[in-house]
């Protein structure tokens, strides 16, 4: 029996080492690159049509689902099973709701200064979910300890980026680490570690929707040319909100809640 327990402990330690190496390698690779300034063309979205006095109408209003989903998730915070992930969940939902406000504000008048309010709540949501997965899959103590440092690091990455842009030395690398490294590490954690509550199926769906959203963003102009109505960036918002909803579904709810484990 003791030999078996030692083997499990050894296996867990090896997996944690792999995760740590992947983390260090990802950060090192990002900062090995030259500084990445914000592309001025980023603000020139394919769909710039105005309607009812709202500039960039569809890119503005497609942020409404973030606000709705974030609020629905927050309103259901009392249904969570246990208290271990409650703070992570609440921060995630608040961050998502604020993405709806901040991103709509940015798309109303796209610029670096308004983009700050799009990205700032996004980093809070990213880091809250990331630390929740760490707590669920890797270590409860580590996930709890990393929550606020990760949120602060996310906010700091936006501060650094904006300050560097104002200084004429734009550097998106810290923000790129905050946004993309968790999306690489979360699948590793799902594959290597057994979960304690977060439902893997919904997390995989979240990652798939996120990838689809980034793909739609990349093909913004092509999609707008094909549809003539909605560009890829607006579709990115809708797919992003879907990813958020599925992430909310991943959090365990009590057996008496409407959204209880195992239900659709």
mmCIF file of C-alpha atoms in Angstrom, residues 1-248:
data_model
loop_
_atom_site.group_PDB
_atom_site.id
_atom_site.type_symbol
_atom_site.label_atom_id
_atom_site.label_comp_id
_atom_site.label_asym_id
_atom_site.label_seq_id
_atom_site.Cartn_x
_atom_site.Cartn_y
_atom_site.Cartn_z
ATOM 1 C CA UNK A 1 0.000 0.000 0.000
ATOM 2 C CA UNK A 2 2.777 2.429 0.979
ATOM 3 C CA UNK A 3 4.618 1.635 -2.252
ATOM 4 C CA UNK A 4 1.483 2.494 -4.217
ATOM 5 C CA UNK A 5 1.038 5.791 -2.352
ATOM 6 C CA UNK A 6 4.668 6.666 -2.978
ATOM 7 C CA UNK A 7 4.182 5.965 -6.675
ATOM 8 C CA UNK A 8 1.143 8.257 -6.811
ATOM 9 C CA UNK A 9 3.038 11.007 -4.989
ATOM 10 C CA UNK A 10 5.994 10.600 -7.326
ATOM 11 C CA UNK A 11 3.686 10.744 -10.351
ATOM 12 C CA UNK A 12 2.002 13.904 -9.078
ATOM 13 C CA UNK A 13 5.366 15.548 -8.436
ATOM 14 C CA UNK A 14 6.502 14.689 -11.963
ATOM 15 C CA UNK A 15 3.341 16.179 -13.437
ATOM 16 C CA UNK A 16 3.766 19.342 -11.407
ATOM 17 C CA UNK A 17 7.349 19.588 -12.624
ATOM 18 C CA UNK A 18 6.184 19.273 -16.247
ATOM 19 C CA UNK A 19 3.643 22.021 -15.647
ATOM 20 C CA UNK A 20 6.254 24.259 -14.006
ATOM 21 C CA UNK A 21 8.702 23.722 -16.870
ATOM 22 C CA UNK A 22 5.984 24.500 -19.430
ATOM 23 C CA UNK A 23 5.125 27.686 -17.535
ATOM 24 C CA UNK A 24 8.720 28.881 -17.327
ATOM 25 C CA UNK A 25 9.328 27.974 -20.971
ATOM 26 C CA UNK A 26 6.210 29.858 -22.096
ATOM 27 C CA UNK A 27 7.146 33.004 -20.181
ATOM 28 C CA UNK A 28 10.774 32.812 -21.307
ATOM 29 C CA UNK A 29 9.744 32.356 -24.926
ATOM 30 C CA UNK A 30 7.453 35.384 -24.777
ATOM 31 C CA UNK A 31 10.166 37.629 -23.362
ATOM 32 C CA UNK A 32 12.789 36.206 -25.722
ATOM 33 C CA UNK A 33 10.871 37.937 -28.499
ATOM 34 C CA UNK A 34 11.406 41.596 -29.288
ATOM 35 C CA UNK A 35 8.948 44.103 -27.861
ATOM 36 C CA UNK A 36 5.501 43.848 -29.498
ATOM 37 C CA UNK A 37 3.846 47.266 -29.929
ATOM 38 C CA UNK A 38 0.126 47.597 -30.502
ATOM 39 C CA UNK A 39 -0.600 47.551 -34.225
ATOM 40 C CA UNK A 40 -2.399 50.837 -35.057
ATOM 41 C CA UNK A 41 -4.402 48.911 -37.635
ATOM 42 C CA UNK A 42 -5.924 46.805 -34.858
ATOM 43 C CA UNK A 43 -8.533 49.508 -34.309
ATOM 44 C CA UNK A 44 -9.684 49.402 -37.940
ATOM 45 C CA UNK A 45 -12.360 46.716 -37.865
ATOM 46 C CA UNK A 46 -14.027 45.521 -41.035
ATOM 47 C CA UNK A 47 -17.532 46.378 -39.841
ATOM 48 C CA UNK A 48 -17.697 50.078 -39.011
ATOM 49 C CA UNK A 49 -21.364 50.610 -39.771
ATOM 50 C CA UNK A 50 -23.390 52.888 -37.515
ATOM 51 C CA UNK A 51 -27.062 52.472 -36.660
ATOM 52 C CA UNK A 52 -29.422 54.403 -34.377
ATOM 53 C CA UNK A 53 -26.629 56.798 -33.527
ATOM 54 C CA UNK A 54 -24.342 54.002 -32.332
ATOM 55 C CA UNK A 55 -20.977 53.917 -34.151
ATOM 56 C CA UNK A 56 -19.559 50.486 -34.983
ATOM 57 C CA UNK A 57 -22.989 49.173 -34.082
ATOM 58 C CA UNK A 58 -22.510 45.417 -34.227
ATOM 59 C CA UNK A 59 -19.097 45.462 -32.586
ATOM 60 C CA UNK A 60 -20.647 47.462 -29.738
ATOM 61 C CA UNK A 61 -23.896 45.551 -29.191
ATOM 62 C CA UNK A 62 -22.379 42.069 -29.523
ATOM 63 C CA UNK A 63 -20.764 42.756 -26.144
ATOM 64 C CA UNK A 64 -24.158 42.666 -24.448
ATOM 65 C CA UNK A 65 -24.008 38.850 -24.000
ATOM 66 C CA UNK A 66 -20.920 39.251 -21.794
ATOM 67 C CA UNK A 67 -22.863 41.519 -19.468
ATOM 68 C CA UNK A 68 -25.863 39.180 -19.439
ATOM 69 C CA UNK A 69 -23.880 35.977 -18.934
ATOM 70 C CA UNK A 70 -21.682 37.567 -16.270
ATOM 71 C CA UNK A 71 -24.731 38.801 -14.380
ATOM 72 C CA UNK A 72 -26.527 35.454 -14.638
ATOM 73 C CA UNK A 73 -23.434 33.684 -13.370
ATOM 74 C CA UNK A 74 -23.033 36.125 -10.491
ATOM 75 C CA UNK A 75 -26.697 35.824 -9.528
ATOM 76 C CA UNK A 76 -26.216 32.060 -9.176
ATOM 77 C CA UNK A 77 -23.183 32.292 -6.905
ATOM 78 C CA UNK A 78 -25.216 30.944 -3.985
ATOM 79 C CA UNK A 79 -25.759 27.680 -5.839
ATOM 80 C CA UNK A 80 -22.085 26.713 -5.829
ATOM 81 C CA UNK A 81 -21.233 23.459 -4.122
ATOM 82 C CA UNK A 82 -18.953 24.312 -1.212
ATOM 83 C CA UNK A 83 -16.958 27.483 -0.737
ATOM 84 C CA UNK A 84 -13.544 26.513 -2.106
ATOM 85 C CA UNK A 85 -14.038 28.096 -5.543
ATOM 86 C CA UNK A 86 -16.504 30.813 -4.563
ATOM 87 C CA UNK A 87 -14.113 33.781 -4.733
ATOM 88 C CA UNK A 88 -12.658 32.576 -8.039
ATOM 89 C CA UNK A 89 -16.168 32.195 -9.429
ATOM 90 C CA UNK A 90 -17.377 35.607 -8.249
ATOM 91 C CA UNK A 91 -14.305 37.377 -9.614
ATOM 92 C CA UNK A 92 -14.712 35.548 -12.911
ATOM 93 C CA UNK A 93 -18.362 36.573 -13.262
ATOM 94 C CA UNK A 94 -17.689 40.192 -12.291
ATOM 95 C CA UNK A 95 -14.773 40.356 -14.721
ATOM 96 C CA UNK A 96 -16.923 38.965 -17.521
ATOM 97 C CA UNK A 97 -19.769 41.410 -16.852
ATOM 98 C CA UNK A 98 -17.302 44.299 -16.893
ATOM 99 C CA UNK A 99 -15.883 43.024 -20.188
ATOM 100 C CA UNK A 100 -19.340 43.662 -21.641
ATOM 101 C CA UNK A 101 -19.191 47.283 -20.485
ATOM 102 C CA UNK A 102 -15.510 47.929 -21.186
ATOM 103 C CA UNK A 103 -15.472 46.311 -24.605
ATOM 104 C CA UNK A 104 -18.613 48.160 -25.693
ATOM 105 C CA UNK A 105 -16.973 51.417 -24.574
ATOM 106 C CA UNK A 106 -13.839 50.572 -26.548
ATOM 107 C CA UNK A 107 -15.699 49.671 -29.730
ATOM 108 C CA UNK A 108 -17.761 52.857 -29.505
ATOM 109 C CA UNK A 109 -14.527 54.837 -30.028
ATOM 110 C CA UNK A 110 -11.595 52.486 -30.726
ATOM 111 C CA UNK A 111 -8.213 53.732 -29.490
ATOM 112 C CA UNK A 112 -5.434 52.563 -27.197
ATOM 113 C CA UNK A 113 -6.857 54.572 -24.302
ATOM 114 C CA UNK A 114 -10.296 52.961 -24.561
ATOM 115 C CA UNK A 115 -8.779 49.543 -25.262
ATOM 116 C CA UNK A 116 -7.440 49.584 -21.706
ATOM 117 C CA UNK A 117 -11.011 49.239 -20.398
ATOM 118 C CA UNK A 118 -11.648 46.309 -22.726
ATOM 119 C CA UNK A 119 -8.552 44.386 -21.680
ATOM 120 C CA UNK A 120 -8.478 45.199 -17.972
ATOM 121 C CA UNK A 121 -11.567 43.212 -16.904
ATOM 122 C CA UNK A 122 -10.628 40.508 -19.401
ATOM 123 C CA UNK A 123 -7.406 39.828 -17.514
ATOM 124 C CA UNK A 124 -9.325 39.587 -14.232
ATOM 125 C CA UNK A 125 -11.604 36.950 -15.752
ATOM 126 C CA UNK A 126 -8.688 35.036 -17.307
ATOM 127 C CA UNK A 127 -6.731 34.942 -14.062
ATOM 128 C CA UNK A 128 -9.728 34.022 -11.913
ATOM 129 C CA UNK A 129 -10.519 31.038 -14.131
ATOM 130 C CA UNK A 130 -6.866 30.037 -14.430
ATOM 131 C CA UNK A 131 -6.324 30.019 -10.662
ATOM 132 C CA UNK A 132 -9.597 28.101 -10.217
ATOM 133 C CA UNK A 133 -8.327 25.342 -12.498
ATOM 134 C CA UNK A 134 -5.003 25.290 -10.628
ATOM 135 C CA UNK A 135 -6.870 24.948 -7.336
ATOM 136 C CA UNK A 136 -9.123 22.219 -8.701
ATOM 137 C CA UNK A 137 -6.506 20.197 -10.572
ATOM 138 C CA UNK A 138 -3.046 20.838 -9.161
ATOM 139 C CA UNK A 139 -3.222 22.064 -5.561
ATOM 140 C CA UNK A 140 -5.960 23.670 -3.499
ATOM 141 C CA UNK A 141 -3.402 25.622 -1.488
ATOM 142 C CA UNK A 142 -1.512 26.808 -4.565
ATOM 143 C CA UNK A 143 -4.667 27.809 -6.417
ATOM 144 C CA UNK A 144 -5.873 29.808 -3.441
ATOM 145 C CA UNK A 145 -2.479 31.448 -2.910
ATOM 146 C CA UNK A 146 -2.122 32.407 -6.583
ATOM 147 C CA UNK A 147 -5.569 33.950 -7.081
ATOM 148 C CA UNK A 148 -4.797 37.549 -6.088
ATOM 149 C CA UNK A 149 -1.179 37.595 -7.325
ATOM 150 C CA UNK A 150 -2.388 36.384 -10.730
ATOM 151 C CA UNK A 151 -5.182 38.989 -10.834
ATOM 152 C CA UNK A 152 -2.683 41.701 -9.882
ATOM 153 C CA UNK A 153 -0.249 40.421 -12.526
ATOM 154 C CA UNK A 154 -3.025 40.580 -15.118
ATOM 155 C CA UNK A 155 -3.890 44.164 -14.219
ATOM 156 C CA UNK A 156 -0.179 45.063 -14.156
ATOM 157 C CA UNK A 157 0.258 43.663 -17.670
ATOM 158 C CA UNK A 158 -2.300 46.188 -18.932
ATOM 159 C CA UNK A 159 -0.677 49.012 -16.983
ATOM 160 C CA UNK A 160 2.704 48.069 -18.443
ATOM 161 C CA UNK A 161 1.372 47.848 -21.981
ATOM 162 C CA UNK A 162 -0.389 51.219 -21.854
ATOM 163 C CA UNK A 163 2.529 52.962 -20.146
ATOM 164 C CA UNK A 164 4.926 51.515 -22.724
ATOM 165 C CA UNK A 165 2.700 52.742 -25.563
ATOM 166 C CA UNK A 166 2.631 56.255 -24.094
ATOM 167 C CA UNK A 167 6.421 56.097 -23.795
ATOM 168 C CA UNK A 168 6.770 55.167 -27.448
ATOM 169 C CA UNK A 169 8.030 51.680 -26.599
ATOM 170 C CA UNK A 170 4.874 49.617 -26.846
ATOM 171 C CA UNK A 171 5.213 46.155 -25.318
ATOM 172 C CA UNK A 172 2.379 43.653 -25.391
ATOM 173 C CA UNK A 173 4.450 40.700 -24.208
ATOM 174 C CA UNK A 174 3.213 40.625 -20.577
ATOM 175 C CA UNK A 175 -0.401 40.857 -21.737
ATOM 176 C CA UNK A 176 0.204 38.097 -24.301
ATOM 177 C CA UNK A 177 1.476 35.859 -21.489
ATOM 178 C CA UNK A 178 -1.592 36.637 -19.370
ATOM 179 C CA UNK A 179 -4.019 35.914 -22.195
ATOM 180 C CA UNK A 180 -2.467 32.977 -24.006
ATOM 181 C CA UNK A 181 -0.336 31.018 -21.535
ATOM 182 C CA UNK A 182 -3.347 29.922 -19.425
ATOM 183 C CA UNK A 183 -5.039 28.687 -22.599
ATOM 184 C CA UNK A 184 -2.041 26.397 -23.128
ATOM 185 C CA UNK A 185 -1.628 25.324 -19.504
ATOM 186 C CA UNK A 186 -5.292 24.613 -18.778
ATOM 187 C CA UNK A 187 -5.428 21.734 -21.320
ATOM 188 C CA UNK A 188 -2.257 20.312 -19.759
ATOM 189 C CA UNK A 189 -3.861 20.421 -16.322
ATOM 190 C CA UNK A 190 -7.043 18.816 -17.607
ATOM 191 C CA UNK A 191 -5.060 15.988 -19.201
ATOM 192 C CA UNK A 192 -2.572 15.352 -16.377
ATOM 193 C CA UNK A 193 -4.509 15.888 -13.153
ATOM 194 C CA UNK A 194 -7.743 14.569 -11.720
ATOM 195 C CA UNK A 195 -10.255 17.268 -10.875
ATOM 196 C CA UNK A 196 -11.982 17.837 -7.540
ATOM 197 C CA UNK A 197 -15.080 19.632 -8.768
ATOM 198 C CA UNK A 198 -14.719 21.606 -11.982
ATOM 199 C CA UNK A 199 -16.283 19.645 -14.826
ATOM 200 C CA UNK A 200 -13.748 18.928 -17.550
ATOM 201 C CA UNK A 201 -16.281 18.629 -20.372
ATOM 202 C CA UNK A 202 -17.434 22.223 -19.958
ATOM 203 C CA UNK A 203 -13.840 23.439 -19.695
ATOM 204 C CA UNK A 204 -12.924 21.701 -22.943
ATOM 205 C CA UNK A 205 -15.967 23.315 -24.542
ATOM 206 C CA UNK A 206 -14.774 26.674 -23.191
ATOM 207 C CA UNK A 207 -11.366 26.219 -24.783
ATOM 208 C CA UNK A 208 -12.911 25.169 -28.102
ATOM 209 C CA UNK A 209 -15.194 28.217 -28.175
ATOM 210 C CA UNK A 210 -12.264 30.471 -27.265
ATOM 211 C CA UNK A 211 -10.215 29.058 -30.152
ATOM 212 C CA UNK A 212 -13.162 29.573 -32.500
ATOM 213 C CA UNK A 213 -13.508 33.163 -31.255
ATOM 214 C CA UNK A 214 -9.841 33.931 -31.946
ATOM 215 C CA UNK A 215 -10.180 32.365 -35.393
ATOM 216 C CA UNK A 216 -13.206 34.545 -36.189
ATOM 217 C CA UNK A 217 -11.259 37.590 -35.006
ATOM 218 C CA UNK A 218 -8.392 36.745 -37.347
ATOM 219 C CA UNK A 219 -10.751 36.442 -40.321
ATOM 220 C CA UNK A 220 -12.679 39.603 -39.433
ATOM 221 C CA UNK A 221 -12.582 41.151 -42.919
ATOM 222 C CA UNK A 222 -13.174 37.888 -44.792
ATOM 223 C CA UNK A 223 -16.233 37.069 -42.711
ATOM 224 C CA UNK A 224 -17.631 40.565 -43.133
ATOM 225 C CA UNK A 225 -17.075 40.361 -46.881
ATOM 226 C CA UNK A 226 -18.925 37.043 -46.978
ATOM 227 C CA UNK A 227 -21.875 38.056 -44.796
ATOM 228 C CA UNK A 228 -22.140 41.770 -45.534
ATOM 229 C CA UNK A 229 -23.726 42.139 -42.091
ATOM 230 C CA UNK A 230 -21.481 40.953 -39.293
ATOM 231 C CA UNK A 231 -17.701 40.866 -39.219
ATOM 232 C CA UNK A 232 -15.508 38.268 -37.601
ATOM 233 C CA UNK A 233 -14.873 40.549 -34.640
ATOM 234 C CA UNK A 234 -18.549 40.706 -33.722
ATOM 235 C CA UNK A 235 -18.762 36.926 -34.063
ATOM 236 C CA UNK A 236 -15.711 36.701 -31.804
ATOM 237 C CA UNK A 237 -17.715 38.489 -29.100
ATOM 238 C CA UNK A 238 -20.611 36.051 -29.412
ATOM 239 C CA UNK A 239 -18.341 33.016 -29.333
ATOM 240 C CA UNK A 240 -16.442 34.522 -26.402
ATOM 241 C CA UNK A 241 -19.673 34.928 -24.449
ATOM 242 C CA UNK A 242 -20.518 31.307 -25.241
ATOM 243 C CA UNK A 243 -17.095 30.260 -23.933
ATOM 244 C CA UNK A 244 -17.803 32.190 -20.734
ATOM 245 C CA UNK A 245 -21.179 30.530 -20.266
ATOM 246 C CA UNK A 246 -19.624 27.108 -20.629
ATOM 247 C CA UNK A 247 -16.907 28.072 -18.120
ATOM 248 C CA UNK A 248 -19.633 29.065 -15.656
#
